[in-house]
C-alpha positions in Angstrom: 1.6 -54.3 50.8 0.3 -55.4 47.4 -0.7 -51.8 46.6 2.7 -50.4 47.5 4.5 -53.2 45.7 2.4 -52.4 42.6 3.3 -48.7 42.9 7.0 -49.5 43.3 6.9 -51.8 40.3 5.3 -49.2 38.1 7.8 -46.6 39.2 10.8 -48.9 38.5 9.4 -49.8 35.1 9.1 -46.2 34.2 12.7 -45.4 35.1 14.5 -48.6 34.0 18.1 -48.5 33.1 19.1 -49.0 29.4 21.6 -51.7 30.2 19.0 -53.8 32.2 16.3 -53.1 29.6 18.5 -54.5 26.8 19.2 -57.6 28.8 15.5 -58.3 29.4 14.8 -58.5 25.7 11.7 -57.9 23.8 9.4 -60.2 25.8 9.4 -57.8 28.7 8.4 -54.9 26.4 5.3 -56.8 25.2 4.1 -57.5 28.7 1.4 -55.1 29.8 2.1 -53.0 32.9 0.0 -54.0 35.8 -1.9 -51.1 37.3 -2.0 -51.2 41.1 -5.5 -51.9 42.4 -6.3 -49.4 45.1 -8.5 -50.4 48.0 -8.7 -46.9 49.4 -12.1 -45.4 50.0 -12.8 -41.8 50.6 -12.4 -40.9 54.3 -15.8 -39.3 54.4 -17.4 -42.6 53.3 -15.4 -44.5 56.0 -16.6 -41.9 58.6 -20.2 -42.3 57.5 -20.1 -46.1 57.8 -18.5 -45.9 61.3 -21.1 -43.4 62.5 -23.9 -45.5 61.2 -22.5 -48.5 63.0 -22.2 -46.4 66.2 -25.9 -45.5 65.9 -26.9 -49.1 65.5 -25.5 -50.0 68.9 -26.3 -47.5 71.7 -24.4 -49.5 74.3 -21.2 -49.3 72.2 -19.3 -46.1 71.8 -17.0 -45.7 68.9 -14.3 -43.0 68.8 -12.5 -42.5 65.4 -8.9 -41.4 65.3 -6.7 -40.7 62.3 -3.1 -40.8 63.5 -1.5 -41.0 60.1 -4.0 -39.1 58.0 -6.0 -41.6 56.1 -5.9 -44.9 58.1 -8.4 -45.1 60.9 -8.1 -46.4 64.4 -11.3 -47.0 66.4 -11.6 -47.0 70.1 -14.6 -49.1 70.8 -16.0 -49.0 74.4 -18.5 -51.8 75.0 -20.6 -50.9 78.0 -18.4 -51.2 81.2 -17.0 -54.5 80.0 -14.1 -53.9 77.6 -12.3 -51.5 75.3 -11.2 -52.6 71.8 -8.8 -50.9 69.6 -9.6 -51.6 65.9 -6.8 -50.7 63.5 -8.2 -50.1 60.0 -6.8 -49.4 56.5 -9.7 -47.7 54.8 -12.6 -50.0 55.7 -10.4 -53.1 56.0 -9.7 -54.2 59.6 -6.0 -55.0 60.1 -6.0 -55.9 63.7 -7.8 -55.7 67.0 -6.6 -55.4 70.6 -9.1 -56.0 73.4 -8.5 -54.8 76.9 -10.5 -54.6 80.1 -12.7 -51.5 80.6 -10.4 -50.1 83.4 -7.2 -50.8 81.6 -5.2 -47.9 80.1 -5.4 -47.7 76.3 -3.2 -44.7 75.9 0.6 -44.2 75.9 2.4 -41.5 77.8 2.2 -39.1 74.8 -1.7 -39.5 74.7 -1.6 -41.7 71.6 -3.5 -45.0 71.5 -1.5 -48.0 72.4 -2.1 -50.4 69.5 0.5 -53.0 70.5 0.3 -53.9 74.2 -1.8 -56.8 75.1 -4.2 -56.9 78.0 -3.0 -57.8 81.5 -5.9 -60.2 81.9 -6.1 -63.6 80.4 -9.8 -63.3 79.6 -9.2 -60.3 77.3 -6.1 -61.9 75.8 -8.4 -64.7 74.7 -11.0 -62.3 73.4 -8.2 -60.6 71.4 -7.2 -64.0 69.9 -10.9 -64.7 69.0 -11.2 -61.3 67.4 -8.2 -62.1 65.2 -10.0 -65.3 64.2 -13.2 -63.3 63.5 -11.2 -60.9 61.2 -10.3 -63.9 59.1 -13.8 -65.3 59.2 -15.5 -62.1 58.1 -13.9 -61.6 54.7 -15.8 -60.0 51.8 -13.5 -57.6 49.9 -16.3 -56.5 47.6 -18.4 -55.2 50.5 -16.1 -54.0 53.3 -18.9 -52.0 55.0 -20.8 -55.3 55.6 -17.6 -56.9 57.0 -17.1 -54.0 59.5 -20.8 -54.1 60.5 -20.7 -57.9 60.9 -17.5 -57.7 63.0 -18.9 -55.0 65.2 -22.1 -57.1 65.7 -19.9 -60.0 66.7 -17.8 -57.8 69.0 -21.0 -56.4 70.6 -21.9 -60.0 71.7 -19.3 -59.6 74.5 -21.5 -57.0 76.3 -22.4 -59.8 78.8 -19.0 -61.5 78.8 -19.2 -62.2 82.6 -22.9 -62.8 82.8 -23.5 -65.4 80.1 -23.0 -69.1 80.8 -21.5 -71.5 78.3 -24.1 -72.9 75.9 -22.5 -76.4 76.2 -21.6 -77.0 79.8 -23.9 -74.3 81.4 -21.1 -73.0 83.7 -20.0 -69.4 84.0 -16.4 -70.1 84.7 -14.1 -72.9 83.5 -10.4 -72.8 84.7 -11.1 -69.4 86.0 -12.2 -67.9 82.7 -15.7 -66.9 81.4 -16.9 -68.3 78.1 -14.8 -66.1 75.7 -15.6 -67.7 72.4 -18.6 -66.4 70.4 -20.0 -68.3 67.5 -19.8 -66.3 64.3 -23.3 -67.1 63.2 -25.4 -67.5 66.3 -23.2 -65.3 68.7 -23.7 -67.9 71.4 -21.1 -68.1 74.2 -18.7 -71.1 74.7 -15.6 -71.9 76.6 -12.6 -72.7 74.5 -12.8 -76.4 75.4 -16.6 -76.6 74.9 -16.8 -75.2 71.4 -15.3 -78.2 69.6 
């Protein structure tokens, strides 16, 4: 949004009307034009980073789609546990939707469904935690490290239904497995046990 706003501002400044330019006075003419800062990385670089991450985790398959040309959408299949759709702008993760392994991730026209949430409460919780993880793993100077860290965190769900909570030791609490994963240690916790 910031990038597009910068582009729109520079285009409007280039084609300003004489009447509005006179009203703005000389102070507007002295102000330097702000160049939009682009966060776009070459698509080949993004593809290389994703393929390296895919090779790091043999139990995680990553399919790369480019529905709008440059932005990437990843379909991450984690064992036989879950499927995650990761929507990216260059190497910056915008959003993640997590669904069960047997849930459909495609629309009728064979495009990835990036909006519908899972039918299962456990995967809805994992989606919420993935959104929190996106906010936690922020390092704009090194986006490849952010993607690798996020994928490492996501991979910790490979034993979602086999790992007990680190605090209470139970596998289920209120019918749900421990869906929270600590960002540093990747240990599993129930929502109520992690505080």
